[in-house]
Amino acid sequence: MTGTLVGAGVLFRFALRRDRLRLPVWLLAGGALVATQSTSNQTFYRTPESLAAYRASAGSNAASIAFSGPPVGLDTVAGTVAFEISSTLVLLTVLMAMFTTVRHTRADEESGRTELLRSTQVGRHAPLAAATLLSVLACGAMAVAIAAGAALTGLAVPGSVLLGAGTASVGLVFVGVTAVCAQLTGVTRGVYGLVGGLLGVAFVVRAVGDVTGNGLSWASPIGWAQATHPWSADRWWPLLLTLAATPLLLLTARRLLDRRDLGAGLLQPRPGAATAPRALSSPLGLAWRLHRAALLAWAMGVALLGFVYGGLAESVETLIGDNPDAQVFLGASSTADLVDAYLGVTFRVTALLVAGYAVSATCRARAEETSGRAEPVLTAGVSRTRWLGSHLTVALAGATTLLALGGLATGISRALVTGDAADVLRLTGAALAHAPGVWVVAGLAAALIGAAPSAAVPAAWSVFGLLLVVTMFAEPFDWPGWISDLSPFAQTPAVPAEAWAVAPLLVLGTLAGVLVAVGLAAFRRRDIETA
Amino acid sequence: MTAVISVSGLVKTFGRARALDGLDLEVRAGEVHGFLGPNGSGKSTTIRVLLGMLRPDAGHVQLLGGDPWRDAVALHRRLAYVPGDVTLWPTISGGEVIDLLSRLRGGTDARRRAELLERFDLDPRKKARTYSKGNRQKVALVAALASDVELLVLDEPTSGLDPIMEATFQACIHEARAEGRTVLLSSHVLAEAEALCDRLSIIRLGRTVQSGTLGELRTLTRTSVTAETVRPVDGLAGLPGVHGLVRSDGRVSFDVDGEHLDLAVRRLTEAGLRSLVSAPPTLEELFLRQYGDELTADDGGRAGSGPA
Ligand SMILES: Nc1ncnc2c1ncn2[C@@H]1O[C@H](COP(=O)(O)OP(=O)(O)OP(=O)(O)O)[C@@H](O)[C@H]1O
Ligand SMILES: [Mg+2]
C-alpha cells in the first residue's frame, strides 16, 4: 500500500457502516423490481398469442422503445422482462452509484468531515479509494440482487446473470463519472447536476439510437449494457467496453484529485458582484436567484426531451406503417390518432418529471430553513407568508414554464416534420393541461413543510415515488382503477389524444390552492427549525 | 427608563427538553446589555424567541413595545440581528448579501456600508462559500451595523474574529451606543462584555441567575484581599463572608463577600495596615465562580436538557 492510500481500509469500513441501512434498501428495490416484473410477465404473456400481441404493440411503439431500449428478444417472456425493466434498473443502479460516491467524497469534503479525517493518518487518495470501492462493491451486489430476483422467479440463469451484470456495469461507469465530477466542482449540488446531466445525455442518446436504429446507442453506456440482449443473444462482450471505461474514469479522477486543493474544485468559482443587482431586493428576487440555476438545467433537459419526443413521433408513423399487426392491435382509425395517442403519453411522462422538479423546488424552502439561511431574511422585515410564498411562486411558476417549454419543444420539432405551424400552439397547450396536476404535487409538499416539517422532505419524495410506481405499473399490471385514479395525472386529460376537460382541471387547481394555503397557514404557526 | 426588551417567566421546551425554564430579562433603552451563560444555557433560544422564530410555551415577552410573535414583521424593521452561526448562500457574494438584507429592512446607506467594509477589511466580491468563518461573521455584522435600526441583537457576534477585528467591533458598538441604539449582546468573551456592557444578565439552565451592572454583580461576589499588617490579625477566620484565609509571615490573603468587605478591612486596620492589595473580581472570576461552584454541586448535569 502506498502512502497516499493509508487509511483507505479503515475509511472503507466506516463508510460501509454509515451505509449499512441505505445500501440494502437500494439492493432490495432492484431485486424486487425484477422479481415483480418477471412474475407478472409470466402471467400476462403465458400464451403465444398474448406474446405476439405484446410484440406488435410495444415493439413498435416509439415511446416505449425510447424509454425501455431495443425491442429484441420479445418472442420469449424472459425477453419482455429484460425489455421492460432494464431501463428502470439502470436508472436505479446509477442513482445508487452516484449518491453513494458523492456521499463519501464531495459531500464529506464540503462539510469539512474529510479535512478532519485527513488530518489524521489518512492518505490523500484514501477517501476517494474507499468511496469508489464501496460504490463498486455496491454495484456488484446489485448485480447479484438482480440476478437472484430473476433466477429465483424461474428465468434462465445465464440471462439473469447477464441482466444483473449489464445493469451493474452501467453503475460502474457512473461510479467513475461521479468520481470525476466530484473533482470538478466544489459544491455537492453541482456534482449531482453534472452527473444527472450526463445520465440524461446517455439516456437520450440511447433513446434516439434505439428508435432510429442508427447505431447511436453504442455511444451510451446504457446502450452497451442493453446490447448484451439477456435471454436472447446472451452476449457478454459488450461489457468489455464498461470494463475498459471504468478504470479509465477512476484514474482520471485520481489525477484530477492530485491537481486540486482539499475542499476546492478544479473549476474555480468566479468572484461575485460587489453590490447586489436591483433584482435582489426582495424575498422573491432571492428565491429566483437561488432557484434559477436548477430551473435552467431542468429547462434544458425538458426542452431536449420535448424535441426528442416530438421528433420520434415521425417514427411512430413509420413503425406503425410497417407493422399491420400493430395497427390492428392498437385499433386506431388513423395514423394521426396514433401520433396523438403517443404524444398524450409523452406529455404525461413529462408532467411526471416536472412534478419531480416541483417537489425539489418546494423542498428547497425547507433546506433553506434548516440550514439557517431563512432566519436572516425572516428577521429583516419579511413575513413568513411572504418568504415561503416566494419559494412556492418560483416552484409553481417554474414548473408551469417547464411544462409549456416541453410542449413547445415537442410542438416545434413536430411542426418541422408536418409543416403545420399550428402544431406548436396546439401541443404547447396540450402539455399545459397537466399543470394543475403538477401544482397539486407541489401544494402537497408545501402543506407538509408547513404542517409536518421534520417529515416533509422524505414524505414529499415518497409521494412522488408512489406517483412514478403507479404511473409505471398500474396499467401494465392491471391494478384496480382507484389506485391509478389517486394520481392527479390520471385526472388531467391526456391532451391531444383526449379532449380538454375543464372540470377536473378546476378541481385540481382548487385542491392545489387549498394545499398551498394550508402550508402557508401552518408555517406561520410553528417554530423555525435550524439543524 | 423604558424597557426595550422585557421577558418574564419565559418557558420554551423542545419535546421533553426544557431549554428555557422561567427566564427573566430586561434590557433598557440605550444600553448595551450583556447576555452570558455557559454552552447550552439557552441564550440563542431566548434570542430566537425574541425574534419571533420560536413560539414561547409560557411567559411574557415584549420587544420594542410589541409582541415578537404577533408583530414580527413590524418589529424586524426596527432591529438587526447577527446569528451565532452565520450560514450564507454559497453562490451569492458578501456584498450582495449585505445589500439584500439592508434593502429588506428598508434601504441602504451606501456611505456607511462602504465605511464598514473598509473598517472590517472585508472583500464584498467573494462568494459566501469562499469566505473564512470570521469573514462570514463580518458579512453579517456589516449588514447589521449598516442598517439604521433602534436595536441590535447580536448572538456571539465575535466568535470568529481576530483581535484587530474585535477592537473594530467594540468601537462600532460604542458608536452605536452613542447614537442611542440599544444592544443585546450574547457572548463568551468576558473581556468584551466587561468592556462594552452597561448591564449584564447571566443565565444558566434556562434561568436568569444574576442580573445588574458589573458593579452590582461584583458586590454579589467576592473580592480578593492581600494585606501586610504590623500585628497578626485576630478573628478574621470567624468573620462572616471570609473564605480561603491564608497566613504567611505577617501577610494574610483571603476572599471576602462584597457585603462583608467593610468589616474585614476594619479588622485589618486595627492590626496596623502596612500594605493592602484588593482586586475586585473580574467578570471571568465572577463567571467561573458562579459556574465552578454549581458545576461541582451538580456534577456536570448541565450537559443535559435542563433541570428536572
Ligand atoms: N431545536 C431544538 N431541539 C431540541 N433542543 C434544542 C433545540 N434548540 C436548542 N435546544 C436545546 O436547548 C438548550 C439551549 O440551547 P441554546 O442554543 O439556546 O444554548 P446557548 O446558550 O445559545 O449555547 P451556546 O453558548 O453553546 O451557543 C440546549 O440544551 C439545546 O440542546
Ligand atoms: Mg448559542
Short mmCIF file of C-alpha atoms in Angstrom, two decimals, chain A residues 170-497:
data_model
loop_
_atom_site.label_atom_id
_atom_site.label_comp_id
_atom_site.label_asym_id
_atom_site.label_seq_id
_atom_site.Cartn_x
_atom_site.Cartn_y
_atom_site.Cartn_z
CA VAL A 170 -23.59 0.98 -16.17
CA GLY A 171 -23.42 1.62 -12.44
CA LEU A 172 -19.65 1.09 -12.57
CA VAL A 173 -19.23 3.60 -15.38
CA PHE A 174 -21.19 6.12 -13.36
CA VAL A 175 -19.10 5.48 -10.25
CA GLY A 176 -16.25 6.67 -12.46
CA VAL A 177 -18.23 9.57 -13.91
CA THR A 178 -19.28 10.68 -10.42
CA ALA A 179 -15.72 10.38 -9.10
CA VAL A 180 -14.53 12.67 -11.91
CA CYS A 181 -17.36 15.18 -11.48
CA ALA A 182 -16.70 15.27 -7.73
CA GLN A 183 -13.25 16.65 -8.50
CA LEU A 184 -14.53 19.28 -10.91
CA THR A 185 -16.88 21.29 -8.74
CA GLY A 186 -16.58 22.21 -5.08
CA VAL A 187 -20.33 22.01 -4.45
CA THR A 188 -22.22 18.78 -3.79
CA ARG A 189 -25.29 20.09 -5.56
CA GLY A 190 -23.13 20.82 -8.57
CA VAL A 191 -21.87 17.22 -8.70
CA TYR A 192 -25.44 15.94 -8.77
CA GLY A 193 -26.18 18.41 -11.55
CA LEU A 194 -23.24 17.28 -13.67
CA VAL A 195 -23.83 13.57 -13.19
CA GLY A 196 -27.58 13.94 -13.68
CA GLY A 197 -26.93 15.85 -16.88
CA LEU A 198 -24.57 13.20 -18.20
CA LEU A 199 -27.06 10.48 -17.29
CA GLY A 200 -29.69 12.40 -19.22
CA VAL A 201 -27.42 12.65 -22.24
CA ALA A 202 -26.61 8.93 -22.04
CA PHE A 203 -30.31 8.19 -21.86
CA VAL A 204 -31.35 10.44 -24.73
CA VAL A 205 -28.52 9.26 -26.97
CA ARG A 206 -29.58 5.69 -26.39
CA ALA A 207 -33.25 6.51 -26.93
CA VAL A 208 -32.59 8.21 -30.23
CA GLY A 209 -30.28 5.37 -31.29
CA ASP A 210 -32.79 2.67 -30.39
CA VAL A 211 -35.76 4.34 -32.06
CA THR A 212 -33.95 5.23 -35.24
CA GLY A 213 -31.80 2.09 -35.22
CA ASN A 214 -28.78 4.01 -36.49
CA GLY A 215 -26.24 2.61 -34.04
CA LEU A 216 -26.09 5.77 -31.95
CA SER A 217 -26.86 3.62 -28.89
CA TRP A 218 -23.24 2.47 -28.95
CA ALA A 219 -22.26 5.95 -27.83
CA SER A 220 -24.03 5.43 -24.49
CA PRO A 221 -23.02 3.10 -21.65
CA ILE A 222 -26.70 2.26 -21.22
CA GLY A 223 -26.65 1.10 -24.84
CA TRP A 224 -23.65 -1.14 -24.10
CA ALA A 225 -25.47 -2.86 -21.27
CA GLN A 226 -28.61 -3.37 -23.33
CA ALA A 227 -26.57 -4.69 -26.26
CA THR A 228 -25.97 -7.81 -24.17
CA HIS A 229 -29.53 -8.91 -25.06
CA PRO A 230 -30.15 -11.06 -21.99
CA TRP A 231 -32.14 -14.25 -22.60
CA SER A 232 -31.95 -13.88 -26.39
CA ALA A 233 -28.45 -13.43 -27.79
CA ASP A 234 -26.84 -13.58 -24.32
CA ARG A 235 -23.77 -11.63 -25.45
CA TRP A 236 -21.06 -10.88 -22.89
CA TRP A 237 -18.58 -8.96 -24.98
CA PRO A 238 -20.30 -5.51 -24.82
CA LEU A 239 -19.46 -5.49 -21.13
CA LEU A 240 -15.78 -5.25 -22.07
CA LEU A 241 -16.45 -1.63 -23.00
CA THR A 242 -17.54 -0.78 -19.46
CA LEU A 243 -14.65 -2.76 -18.03
CA ALA A 244 -12.32 -0.53 -20.02
CA ALA A 245 -14.13 2.73 -19.33
CA THR A 246 -14.45 2.42 -15.55
CA PRO A 247 -10.75 2.17 -14.63
CA LEU A 248 -10.00 4.95 -17.08
CA LEU A 249 -12.50 7.24 -15.38
CA LEU A 250 -11.27 6.31 -11.91
CA LEU A 251 -7.66 7.02 -12.88
CA THR A 252 -8.76 10.36 -14.32
CA ALA A 253 -10.49 11.19 -11.05
CA ARG A 254 -7.29 10.35 -9.21
CA ARG A 255 -5.21 12.56 -11.47
CA LEU A 256 -7.66 15.43 -11.03
CA LEU A 257 -7.62 14.96 -7.26
CA ASP A 258 -3.86 15.46 -7.31
CA ARG A 259 -4.28 18.79 -9.07
CA ARG A 260 -6.60 20.46 -6.63
CA ASP A 261 -6.76 21.63 -3.02
CA LEU A 262 -8.80 19.89 -0.40
CA GLY A 263 -12.29 21.36 -0.37
CA ALA A 264 -11.89 23.11 -3.71
CA GLY A 265 -13.00 22.06 -7.17
CA LEU A 266 -10.97 22.30 -10.35
CA LEU A 267 -13.44 24.80 -11.70
CA GLN A 268 -12.53 27.95 -9.79
CA PRO A 269 -15.51 29.95 -8.59
CA ARG A 270 -15.53 33.37 -10.21
CA PRO A 271 -15.66 36.40 -7.92
CA GLY A 272 -19.15 37.77 -7.44
CA ALA A 273 -20.58 41.25 -7.67
CA ALA A 274 -19.62 43.82 -5.04
CA THR A 275 -23.15 45.17 -4.89
CA ALA A 276 -26.45 43.42 -5.41
CA PRO A 277 -28.34 43.95 -8.66
CA ARG A 278 -31.69 45.63 -8.31
CA ALA A 279 -33.48 42.29 -8.79
CA LEU A 280 -32.02 41.08 -5.50
CA SER A 281 -34.09 43.32 -3.27
CA SER A 282 -36.99 41.14 -2.23
CA PRO A 283 -37.61 37.60 -1.00
CA LEU A 284 -38.90 36.77 -4.45
CA GLY A 285 -35.72 38.11 -6.02
CA LEU A 286 -33.68 35.98 -3.64
CA ALA A 287 -35.79 32.89 -4.32
CA TRP A 288 -35.37 33.39 -8.06
CA ARG A 289 -31.63 33.78 -7.64
CA LEU A 290 -31.45 30.55 -5.61
CA HIS A 291 -33.65 28.51 -7.93
CA ARG A 292 -32.61 29.79 -11.31
CA ALA A 293 -29.59 27.54 -11.94
CA ALA A 294 -31.59 24.38 -11.22
CA LEU A 295 -34.53 25.67 -13.22
CA LEU A 296 -32.29 26.43 -16.17
CA ALA A 297 -30.83 22.91 -16.10
CA TRP A 298 -34.31 21.45 -15.94
CA ALA A 299 -35.44 23.70 -18.78
CA MET A 300 -32.64 22.42 -21.00
CA GLY A 301 -33.45 18.82 -20.09
CA VAL A 302 -37.18 19.20 -20.64
CA ALA A 303 -36.68 21.05 -23.92
CA LEU A 304 -34.30 18.36 -25.16
CA LEU A 305 -36.75 15.66 -24.15
CA GLY A 306 -39.54 17.54 -25.91
CA PHE A 307 -37.54 17.79 -29.11
CA VAL A 308 -36.71 14.09 -28.98
CA TYR A 309 -40.30 13.10 -28.25
CA GLY A 310 -41.61 15.35 -31.00
CA GLY A 311 -39.03 14.07 -33.45
CA LEU A 312 -39.82 10.46 -32.64
CA ALA A 313 -43.46 10.98 -33.50
CA GLU A 314 -42.50 10.52 -37.12
CA SER A 315 -41.05 7.12 -36.28
CA VAL A 316 -44.39 6.19 -34.76
CA GLU A 317 -45.92 6.70 -38.15
CA THR A 318 -43.31 4.65 -39.99
CA LEU A 319 -43.23 1.89 -37.38
CA ILE A 320 -46.97 1.55 -37.49
CA GLY A 321 -46.99 1.79 -41.24
CA ASP A 322 -44.52 -1.11 -41.43
CA ASN A 323 -46.45 -3.19 -38.97
CA PRO A 324 -50.03 -4.14 -39.85
CA ASP A 325 -50.26 -6.20 -36.64
CA ALA A 326 -49.74 -3.09 -34.60
CA GLN A 327 -52.42 -1.20 -36.44
CA VAL A 328 -54.86 -3.99 -35.73
CA PHE A 329 -53.80 -4.21 -32.11
CA LEU A 330 -53.99 -0.51 -31.41
CA GLY A 331 -57.23 -0.31 -33.32
CA ALA A 332 -56.67 3.32 -34.12
CA SER A 333 -58.56 4.70 -37.03
CA SER A 334 -55.77 6.78 -38.47
CA THR A 335 -52.05 7.28 -38.02
CA ALA A 336 -52.78 10.86 -36.93
CA ASP A 337 -54.70 9.49 -33.94
CA LEU A 338 -51.85 7.14 -33.14
CA VAL A 339 -49.40 10.01 -33.11
CA ASP A 340 -51.70 11.96 -30.80
CA ALA A 341 -52.05 8.95 -28.53
CA TYR A 342 -48.27 8.72 -28.42
CA LEU A 343 -47.91 12.44 -27.70
CA GLY A 344 -50.53 12.20 -24.96
CA VAL A 345 -48.41 9.57 -23.24
CA THR A 346 -45.19 11.54 -23.62
CA PHE A 347 -46.78 14.64 -22.08
CA ARG A 348 -47.87 12.58 -19.12
CA VAL A 349 -44.26 11.40 -18.68
CA THR A 350 -43.01 14.98 -18.99
CA ALA A 351 -45.58 16.11 -16.43
CA LEU A 352 -44.37 13.44 -14.03
CA LEU A 353 -40.78 14.61 -14.42
CA VAL A 354 -41.83 18.22 -13.95
CA ALA A 355 -43.66 17.17 -10.77
CA GLY A 356 -40.23 15.96 -9.62
CA TYR A 357 -38.89 19.46 -10.25
CA ALA A 358 -41.83 20.95 -8.35
CA VAL A 359 -41.11 18.74 -5.34
CA SER A 360 -37.41 19.53 -5.33
CA ALA A 361 -38.03 23.28 -5.73
CA THR A 362 -40.61 23.31 -2.94
CA CYS A 363 -38.36 21.30 -0.65
CA ARG A 364 -35.64 23.86 -1.26
CA ALA A 365 -37.55 26.14 1.10
CA ARG A 366 -37.20 23.57 3.86
CA ALA A 367 -33.48 23.21 3.16
CA GLU A 368 -33.13 26.98 3.44
CA GLU A 369 -34.89 26.85 6.78
CA THR A 370 -32.88 24.03 8.36
CA SER A 371 -29.56 25.37 7.12
CA GLY A 372 -30.26 28.62 8.97
CA ARG A 373 -30.47 30.71 5.82
CA ALA A 374 -34.13 31.54 6.29
CA GLU A 375 -33.50 33.32 9.57
CA PRO A 376 -31.56 36.33 8.26
CA VAL A 377 -34.39 37.02 5.82
CA LEU A 378 -37.19 36.33 8.30
CA THR A 379 -35.61 38.78 10.78
CA ALA A 380 -35.30 41.54 8.22
CA GLY A 381 -38.93 42.54 8.00
CA VAL A 382 -40.14 39.71 5.78
CA SER A 383 -43.24 37.83 6.89
CA ARG A 384 -43.33 34.05 6.99
CA THR A 385 -46.02 34.01 4.31
CA ARG A 386 -44.02 36.20 2.01
CA TRP A 387 -40.87 34.14 2.47
CA LEU A 388 -42.43 30.72 1.87
CA GLY A 389 -44.71 32.24 -0.74
CA SER A 390 -41.67 33.41 -2.72
CA HIS A 391 -40.22 29.93 -2.90
CA LEU A 392 -43.62 28.49 -3.83
CA THR A 393 -44.11 31.13 -6.50
CA VAL A 394 -40.84 30.20 -8.15
CA ALA A 395 -41.59 26.47 -7.80
CA LEU A 396 -45.10 26.73 -9.27
CA ALA A 397 -44.29 29.23 -11.99
CA GLY A 398 -41.10 27.33 -12.80
CA ALA A 399 -42.92 24.02 -13.11
CA THR A 400 -45.60 25.57 -15.30
CA THR A 401 -42.95 27.12 -17.52
CA LEU A 402 -41.20 23.76 -17.81
CA LEU A 403 -44.43 22.11 -18.95
CA ALA A 404 -45.02 24.81 -21.52
CA LEU A 405 -41.41 24.52 -22.67
CA GLY A 406 -41.71 20.74 -23.05
CA GLY A 407 -44.88 21.20 -25.11
CA LEU A 408 -43.30 23.99 -27.12
CA ALA A 409 -40.22 21.91 -27.96
CA THR A 410 -42.37 18.93 -28.92
CA GLY A 411 -44.57 21.22 -30.99
CA ILE A 412 -41.65 22.82 -32.81
CA SER A 413 -39.98 19.54 -33.69
CA ARG A 414 -43.33 18.12 -34.73
CA ALA A 415 -44.14 21.18 -36.84
CA LEU A 416 -40.78 20.88 -38.59
CA VAL A 417 -41.96 17.47 -39.81
CA THR A 418 -45.60 18.19 -40.55
CA GLY A 419 -45.04 21.72 -41.77
CA ASP A 420 -48.13 22.70 -39.80
CA ALA A 421 -47.25 25.68 -37.61
CA ALA A 422 -50.49 25.25 -35.68
CA ASP A 423 -48.93 22.17 -34.05
CA VAL A 424 -46.67 24.45 -31.98
CA LEU A 425 -49.51 26.14 -30.16
CA ARG A 426 -51.70 23.03 -30.04
CA LEU A 427 -49.00 20.90 -28.37
CA THR A 428 -47.83 23.65 -26.00
CA GLY A 429 -51.41 23.88 -24.79
CA ALA A 430 -51.66 20.10 -24.56
CA ALA A 431 -48.66 19.88 -22.27
CA LEU A 432 -50.11 22.64 -20.09
CA ALA A 433 -53.19 20.54 -19.46
CA HIS A 434 -51.12 18.75 -16.81
CA ALA A 435 -50.22 21.94 -14.94
CA PRO A 436 -52.94 21.64 -12.27
CA GLY A 437 -51.73 18.09 -11.54
CA VAL A 438 -48.19 19.36 -11.02
CA TRP A 439 -49.50 22.16 -8.77
CA VAL A 440 -51.27 19.60 -6.58
CA VAL A 441 -48.00 17.72 -6.07
CA ALA A 442 -46.18 20.95 -5.21
CA GLY A 443 -49.06 22.02 -2.98
CA LEU A 444 -48.87 18.77 -1.09
CA ALA A 445 -45.16 19.30 -0.48
CA ALA A 446 -45.92 22.84 0.72
CA ALA A 447 -48.62 21.62 3.09
CA LEU A 448 -46.21 19.05 4.51
CA ILE A 449 -43.49 21.68 5.02
CA GLY A 450 -45.95 23.79 6.96
CA ALA A 451 -47.70 21.13 8.97
CA ALA A 452 -45.23 18.24 9.34
CA PRO A 453 -41.85 19.88 8.79
CA SER A 454 -39.48 17.19 10.01
CA ALA A 455 -41.13 14.51 7.86
CA ALA A 456 -41.90 16.82 4.95
CA VAL A 457 -39.00 16.18 2.59
CA PRO A 458 -38.95 12.37 2.74
CA ALA A 459 -42.77 12.32 2.67
CA ALA A 460 -42.95 14.56 -0.39
CA TRP A 461 -40.41 12.43 -2.24
CA SER A 462 -42.24 9.26 -1.22
CA VAL A 463 -45.41 10.65 -2.73
CA PHE A 464 -43.50 11.38 -5.91
CA GLY A 465 -42.04 7.86 -5.87
CA LEU A 466 -45.53 6.40 -5.48
CA LEU A 467 -46.72 8.50 -8.41
CA LEU A 468 -43.91 7.04 -10.52
CA VAL A 469 -44.77 3.50 -9.46
CA VAL A 470 -48.48 3.98 -10.08
CA THR A 471 -47.87 5.53 -13.48
CA MET A 472 -45.42 2.80 -14.46
CA PHE A 473 -47.15 -0.25 -13.08
CA ALA A 474 -50.87 0.39 -12.62
CA GLU A 475 -51.79 -0.09 -16.25
CA PRO A 476 -49.47 -2.94 -17.28
CA PHE A 477 -50.23 -4.84 -14.08
CA ASP A 478 -53.95 -4.20 -14.21
CA TRP A 479 -54.10 -2.68 -10.74
CA PRO A 480 -57.57 -1.64 -9.59
CA GLY A 481 -58.72 1.63 -11.11
CA TRP A 482 -58.93 3.52 -7.84
CA ILE A 483 -55.19 3.15 -7.33
CA SER A 484 -54.26 4.82 -10.58
CA ASP A 485 -57.01 7.37 -10.01
CA LEU A 486 -55.09 8.58 -6.96
CA SER A 487 -52.54 10.13 -9.28
CA PRO A 488 -53.51 13.67 -10.23
CA PHE A 489 -52.25 12.87 -13.72
CA ALA A 490 -54.94 10.25 -14.08
CA GLN A 491 -57.43 13.12 -13.67
CA THR A 492 -55.87 15.51 -16.14
CA PRO A 493 -56.99 14.81 -19.71
CA ALA A 494 -54.28 13.27 -21.95
CA VAL A 495 -54.49 16.05 -24.50
CA PRO A 496 -54.09 15.83 -27.52
CA ALA A 497 -55.34 12.23 -27.55
#
